[in-house]
Amino acid sequence: MCGIVAAVADRNIVPVLLEGLRKLEYRGYDSAGLALIDASGLHRLRSVGRVAELTAQVEESHVAGETGIAHTRWATHGVPCERNAHPHISAGLAVVHNGIIENHESLRGRLKALGYQFTSDTDTEVVAHLIAHELKTTPDFLSAVRQAIAQLQGAYAIAVLRESDPSRLVVAREGAPLLLGLSDDACYAASDASALVQVTRRMVYLDNGDCAELMRGSYRITRVNGMPVERPESESQLSAEAIELGNYRHYMQKEIFEQPVALANTLEMLGAARSIQPGIFGAESETILGKVRQVLIVACGTSYHAGLVARYWLESIAGIPCSVEVASEYRYRDSVPNPQTLVVTISQSGETADTLAALQHAKALGMQHTLCICNVPESSLVRENSLRFITRAGPEIGVASTKAFTTQLAALYLLTLVLAKVRQRLDGQEEAAELHAVRHLPMAVAKILELEPQIREWAERFSMKQHALFLGRGRHYPIAMEGALKLKEISYIHAEAYPAGELKHGPLALVDRDMPVIAVAPNDALLEKLKSNLQEVRARGGELYVFADADSEMKESNGIQVLQLPEHYGALSALLHVVPLQLLAYHVALVRGTDVDKPRNLAKSVTVE
Ligand code: G6P
């Protein structure tokens, strides 16, 4: 949700700001802007649309400066238009903001009464006026920002620039990510490291409640109350190539095809051992996992779907009761806490506001055993859990999550095995066999990716449709949900998923020749029942596209297309069956000509409620 880049250096930083924005565009892409200070004062450029539009404007105007802030926006308050694009300005101050200021209405009323004029519909503009107002009585820039943010409620990361103080920037965070980048002659800030690896690998992650002053080659951090604090410096491991498109046409395509490597990297810590060590989830995991009596998984979007699959594994293999909740619902509902619960949060980014809040909520209810599965080691979520598993999918840029999902599933399967072991439900032989199967996943996914030509053909036929139904049973029902989500996110075809047994209780009414039905049909105990459900569709003229296992014995016939996955894969087949659904969504979107990596209205990292 919105990306921030800021820099203070002894050279023109415009190229750094623009390249940083390009890297952060996955966070929001409806408008972009920057503010700079040069010898003649403060300049602001803003444009509706992508960073490319802003770049063109910058090139035309030849602006340059040594101190600047920049922003790419995902609209919350106020439609995407130039007037609402950041930076927002007040009395020689410019502000960019990521997050939501919840008390913006009351602050706006107060500031209006004081004579401040508003030119946008954003919540951010109150921050600019509020700091300008504080500067009237508190000349020190950092102190004025601290006094202003002490009045804000909500989540924010901000970067502030002041025309009369061109050699410094002030940044602050509360509930939205922000880090500093350091070099000998410059200081940077950004929403994530990908924006800064172009210039430095030395990073300092700010904590909630931190406020920092950035100067050329130096910085200082204080808490909101002014108390100085130090935060550790770390070396970013992010490789520049990992965030480049390379020979691929889209990030989503790249990320789908990176899955074998992402899985292999994630599973690397297993080594060649015949047994699994609970320690892969953190030093205290054996003790904690031995104590817990149930699992509660909270997550959003695709990560929530990973949790739904895991529920089937945890209950059937580890024999532990498990519930899975959408984070935004869980945080606000009255639930019955059990201190012997393992609270598992799943998040690719580790910055999803609802997931973070759900975790806080669970802790506040007295559930202290927490584990997160996350793809970003430096994220807020990782810092707030006692146990953790870092998936090693590498940076995921496409808004529709793919490799993060399959690596989350791999991690959740390992968690299942560890819990099964700790609960004495797995003997040595079974454990070795399970690990053998897990290690084979990268290869199995690679084989499935070879089915792309056939899936492309299906996509051609499919792309004219306006609606689609996805069916699955058991642990493949969440896979059907994930397939439907992928399709709607990037092709804008309305898609819904149902457990196949529910078809006759309602959705069957929708089935006709214009409603393609996609079925996930692995060869498991429910296959024969699923086949009957599919007959119900066929009898109503519905066109079926079935993803079956090689040994499912599903035959192609009039109105039934069958694609056979190369192997039958037991409990892990849920992880494999999602791959063709990702490819189907991708190719349908290609045929329909939508913006695959940046679908309308969405953003990759949702740091607002
Ligand atoms: C957004 C993204 C989804 C993602 C969800 C949860 O909606 O577009 O792809 O699944 O957030 O994100 P997280 O980073 O917590 O997994």
PDB file of C-alpha atoms in Angstrom, residues 418-553:
ATOM      1  CA  VAL A 418       7.102 -31.709  13.325  1.00  0.00           C
ATOM      2  CA  LEU A 419       3.856 -31.591  15.296  1.00  0.00           C
ATOM      3  CA  ALA A 420       3.101 -35.184  14.318  1.00  0.00           C
ATOM      4  CA  LYS A 421       6.553 -36.172  15.537  1.00  0.00           C
ATOM      5  CA  VAL A 422       6.334 -34.247  18.800  1.00  0.00           C
ATOM      6  CA  ARG A 423       2.895 -35.819  19.378  1.00  0.00           C
ATOM      7  CA  GLN A 424       4.297 -39.261  18.611  1.00  0.00           C
ATOM      8  CA  ARG A 425       2.161 -39.841  15.560  1.00  0.00           C
ATOM      9  CA  LEU A 426       5.028 -40.454  13.179  1.00  0.00           C
ATOM     10  CA  ASP A 427       7.455 -43.365  13.451  1.00  0.00           C
ATOM     11  CA  GLY A 428      10.983 -43.195  12.073  1.00  0.00           C
ATOM     12  CA  GLN A 429      10.115 -44.988   8.857  1.00  0.00           C
ATOM     13  CA  GLU A 430       7.106 -42.813   8.135  1.00  0.00           C
ATOM     14  CA  GLU A 431       9.138 -39.718   8.890  1.00  0.00           C
ATOM     15  CA  ALA A 432      11.848 -40.733   6.412  1.00  0.00           C
ATOM     16  CA  ALA A 433       9.223 -41.494   3.756  1.00  0.00           C
ATOM     17  CA  GLU A 434       7.515 -38.138   4.308  1.00  0.00           C
ATOM     18  CA  LEU A 435      10.811 -36.279   4.014  1.00  0.00           C
ATOM     19  CA  HIS A 436      11.608 -38.146   0.843  1.00  0.00           C
ATOM     20  CA  ALA A 437       8.269 -37.023  -0.616  1.00  0.00           C
ATOM     21  CA  VAL A 438       8.824 -33.417   0.470  1.00  0.00           C
ATOM     22  CA  ARG A 439      12.272 -33.323  -1.118  1.00  0.00           C
ATOM     23  CA  HIS A 440      10.786 -34.490  -4.390  1.00  0.00           C
ATOM     24  CA  LEU A 441       8.457 -31.443  -4.584  1.00  0.00           C
ATOM     25  CA  PRO A 442      10.742 -29.180  -6.664  1.00  0.00           C
ATOM     26  CA  MET A 443      11.076 -31.891  -9.290  1.00  0.00           C
ATOM     27  CA  ALA A 444       7.349 -32.641  -9.270  1.00  0.00           C
ATOM     28  CA  VAL A 445       6.503 -28.953  -9.785  1.00  0.00           C
ATOM     29  CA  ALA A 446       9.042 -28.716 -12.624  1.00  0.00           C
ATOM     30  CA  LYS A 447       7.259 -31.572 -14.399  1.00  0.00           C
ATOM     31  CA  ILE A 448       3.886 -29.881 -14.005  1.00  0.00           C
ATOM     32  CA  LEU A 449       5.237 -26.683 -15.523  1.00  0.00           C
ATOM     33  CA  GLU A 450       5.842 -28.678 -18.709  1.00  0.00           C
ATOM     34  CA  LEU A 451       2.067 -28.853 -19.147  1.00  0.00           C
ATOM     35  CA  GLU A 452       2.001 -25.160 -20.052  1.00  0.00           C
ATOM     36  CA  PRO A 453       1.258 -25.623 -23.810  1.00  0.00           C
ATOM     37  CA  GLN A 454      -1.925 -27.569 -23.090  1.00  0.00           C
ATOM     38  CA  ILE A 455      -3.025 -25.070 -20.441  1.00  0.00           C
ATOM     39  CA  ARG A 456      -2.409 -22.229 -22.914  1.00  0.00           C
ATOM     40  CA  GLU A 457      -4.807 -23.948 -25.317  1.00  0.00           C
ATOM     41  CA  TRP A 458      -7.467 -24.180 -22.625  1.00  0.00           C
ATOM     42  CA  ALA A 459      -6.963 -20.529 -21.801  1.00  0.00           C
ATOM     43  CA  GLU A 460      -7.803 -19.538 -25.399  1.00  0.00           C
ATOM     44  CA  ARG A 461     -11.193 -21.219 -25.128  1.00  0.00           C
ATOM     45  CA  PHE A 462     -11.773 -20.026 -21.664  1.00  0.00           C
ATOM     46  CA  SER A 463     -10.967 -16.388 -22.116  1.00  0.00           C
ATOM     47  CA  MET A 464     -14.308 -15.425 -23.703  1.00  0.00           C
ATOM     48  CA  LYS A 465     -16.230 -16.434 -20.577  1.00  0.00           C
ATOM     49  CA  GLN A 466     -17.507 -14.001 -18.000  1.00  0.00           C
ATOM     50  CA  HIS A 467     -17.921 -16.441 -15.103  1.00  0.00           C
ATOM     51  CA  ALA A 468     -16.343 -19.660 -13.876  1.00  0.00           C
ATOM     52  CA  LEU A 469     -16.920 -22.181 -11.116  1.00  0.00           C
ATOM     53  CA  PHE A 470     -14.042 -23.980  -9.433  1.00  0.00           C
ATOM     54  CA  LEU A 471     -14.712 -27.263  -7.644  1.00  0.00           C
ATOM     55  CA  GLY A 472     -12.601 -29.309  -5.287  1.00  0.00           C
ATOM     56  CA  ARG A 473     -13.024 -31.619  -2.339  1.00  0.00           C
ATOM     57  CA  GLY A 474     -11.165 -32.010   0.937  1.00  0.00           C
ATOM     58  CA  ARG A 475      -7.767 -30.311   0.978  1.00  0.00           C
ATOM     59  CA  HIS A 476      -8.254 -29.521  -2.715  1.00  0.00           C
ATOM     60  CA  TYR A 477     -11.220 -27.288  -1.994  1.00  0.00           C
ATOM     61  CA  PRO A 478      -8.892 -24.493  -0.767  1.00  0.00           C
ATOM     62  CA  ILE A 479      -6.872 -25.127  -3.935  1.00  0.00           C
ATOM     63  CA  ALA A 480     -10.042 -24.514  -5.964  1.00  0.00           C
ATOM     64  CA  MET A 481     -10.484 -21.299  -3.937  1.00  0.00           C
ATOM     65  CA  GLU A 482      -6.954 -20.237  -4.754  1.00  0.00           C
ATOM     66  CA  GLY A 483      -7.488 -21.039  -8.453  1.00  0.00           C
ATOM     67  CA  ALA A 484     -10.648 -18.900  -8.477  1.00  0.00           C
ATOM     68  CA  LEU A 485      -8.835 -16.070  -6.688  1.00  0.00           C
ATOM     69  CA  LYS A 486      -5.965 -16.126  -9.195  1.00  0.00           C
ATOM     70  CA  LEU A 487      -8.395 -16.001 -12.118  1.00  0.00           C
ATOM     71  CA  LYS A 488     -10.474 -13.126 -10.772  1.00  0.00           C
ATOM     72  CA  GLU A 489      -7.455 -11.099  -9.622  1.00  0.00           C
ATOM     73  CA  ILE A 490      -5.723 -10.955 -12.968  1.00  0.00           C
ATOM     74  CA  SER A 491      -8.294 -11.719 -15.681  1.00  0.00           C
ATOM     75  CA  TYR A 492     -11.323 -10.049 -14.018  1.00  0.00           C
ATOM     76  CA  ILE A 493     -13.452 -13.098 -14.830  1.00  0.00           C
ATOM     77  CA  HIS A 494     -15.909 -13.624 -12.024  1.00  0.00           C
ATOM     78  CA  ALA A 495     -14.891 -16.912 -10.412  1.00  0.00           C
ATOM     79  CA  GLU A 496     -16.206 -18.753  -7.386  1.00  0.00           C
ATOM     80  CA  ALA A 497     -15.051 -21.903  -5.686  1.00  0.00           C
ATOM     81  CA  TYR A 498     -17.261 -24.518  -4.069  1.00  0.00           C
ATOM     82  CA  PRO A 499     -16.636 -27.782  -2.333  1.00  0.00           C
ATOM     83  CA  ALA A 500     -17.927 -30.106  -5.067  1.00  0.00           C
ATOM     84  CA  GLY A 501     -20.480 -31.706  -2.723  1.00  0.00           C
ATOM     85  CA  GLU A 502     -22.165 -28.319  -2.256  1.00  0.00           C
ATOM     86  CA  LEU A 503     -22.862 -27.907  -5.951  1.00  0.00           C
ATOM     87  CA  LYS A 504     -26.338 -29.355  -5.758  1.00  0.00           C
ATOM     88  CA  HIS A 505     -27.213 -27.060  -2.848  1.00  0.00           C
ATOM     89  CA  GLY A 506     -27.221 -23.913  -4.943  1.00  0.00           C
ATOM     90  CA  PRO A 507     -24.531 -23.181  -7.508  1.00  0.00           C
ATOM     91  CA  LEU A 508     -25.799 -25.885  -9.863  1.00  0.00           C
ATOM     92  CA  ALA A 509     -28.522 -23.373 -10.746  1.00  0.00           C
ATOM     93  CA  LEU A 510     -25.848 -21.281 -12.472  1.00  0.00           C
ATOM     94  CA  VAL A 511     -24.509 -24.059 -14.650  1.00  0.00           C
ATOM     95  CA  ASP A 512     -25.141 -23.816 -18.374  1.00  0.00           C
ATOM     96  CA  ARG A 513     -23.000 -23.774 -21.523  1.00  0.00           C
ATOM     97  CA  ASP A 514     -21.635 -20.334 -20.620  1.00  0.00           C
ATOM     98  CA  MET A 515     -20.427 -21.349 -17.190  1.00  0.00           C
ATOM     99  CA  PRO A 516     -17.192 -23.336 -17.432  1.00  0.00           C
ATOM    100  CA  VAL A 517     -16.534 -25.540 -14.435  1.00  0.00           C
ATOM    101  CA  ILE A 518     -12.959 -26.243 -13.415  1.00  0.00           C
ATOM    102  CA  ALA A 519     -12.479 -29.288 -11.236  1.00  0.00           C
ATOM    103  CA  VAL A 520      -9.442 -30.235  -9.189  1.00  0.00           C
ATOM    104  CA  ALA A 521      -9.600 -34.026  -9.302  1.00  0.00           C
ATOM    105  CA  PRO A 522      -6.653 -35.802  -7.707  1.00  0.00           C
ATOM    106  CA  ASN A 523      -6.787 -39.517  -7.242  1.00  0.00           C
ATOM    107  CA  ASP A 524      -7.783 -39.590  -3.592  1.00  0.00           C
ATOM    108  CA  ALA A 525     -10.510 -41.103  -1.442  1.00  0.00           C
ATOM    109  CA  LEU A 526     -13.039 -38.542  -2.690  1.00  0.00           C
ATOM    110  CA  LEU A 527     -12.416 -39.041  -6.401  1.00  0.00           C
ATOM    111  CA  GLU A 528     -15.444 -41.251  -7.090  1.00  0.00           C
ATOM    112  CA  LYS A 529     -17.714 -38.795  -5.284  1.00  0.00           C
ATOM    113  CA  LEU A 530     -16.192 -35.941  -7.251  1.00  0.00           C
ATOM    114  CA  LYS A 531     -16.820 -37.812 -10.492  1.00  0.00           C
ATOM    115  CA  SER A 532     -20.520 -38.004  -9.590  1.00  0.00           C
ATOM    116  CA  ASN A 533     -20.540 -34.246  -8.908  1.00  0.00           C
ATOM    117  CA  LEU A 534     -19.013 -33.682 -12.329  1.00  0.00           C
ATOM    118  CA  GLN A 535     -21.724 -35.794 -13.965  1.00  0.00           C
ATOM    119  CA  GLU A 536     -24.261 -33.437 -12.408  1.00  0.00           C
ATOM    120  CA  VAL A 537     -22.545 -30.579 -14.224  1.00  0.00           C
ATOM    121  CA  ARG A 538     -22.364 -32.425 -17.529  1.00  0.00           C
ATOM    122  CA  ALA A 539     -26.037 -33.351 -17.338  1.00  0.00           C
ATOM    123  CA  ARG A 540     -26.846 -29.597 -17.256  1.00  0.00           C
ATOM    124  CA  GLY A 541     -24.745 -28.785 -20.315  1.00  0.00           C
ATOM    125  CA  GLY A 542     -21.845 -27.337 -18.300  1.00  0.00           C
ATOM    126  CA  GLU A 543     -18.418 -27.441 -19.892  1.00  0.00           C
ATOM    127  CA  LEU A 544     -15.866 -29.179 -17.664  1.00  0.00           C
ATOM    128  CA  TYR A 545     -12.137 -28.612 -17.402  1.00  0.00           C
ATOM    129  CA  VAL A 546     -10.674 -31.267 -15.143  1.00  0.00           C
ATOM    130  CA  PHE A 547      -7.203 -31.272 -13.603  1.00  0.00           C
ATOM    131  CA  ALA A 548      -6.699 -34.950 -12.806  1.00  0.00           C
ATOM    132  CA  ASP A 549      -3.828 -37.157 -11.713  1.00  0.00           C
ATOM    133  CA  ALA A 550      -2.345 -39.563 -14.243  1.00  0.00           C
ATOM    134  CA  ASP A 551      -4.045 -42.466 -12.485  1.00  0.00           C
ATOM    135  CA  SER A 552      -7.424 -40.768 -11.919  1.00  0.00           C
ATOM    136  CA  GLU A 553      -8.915 -42.566 -14.930  1.00  0.00           C
TER     137      GLU A 553
END
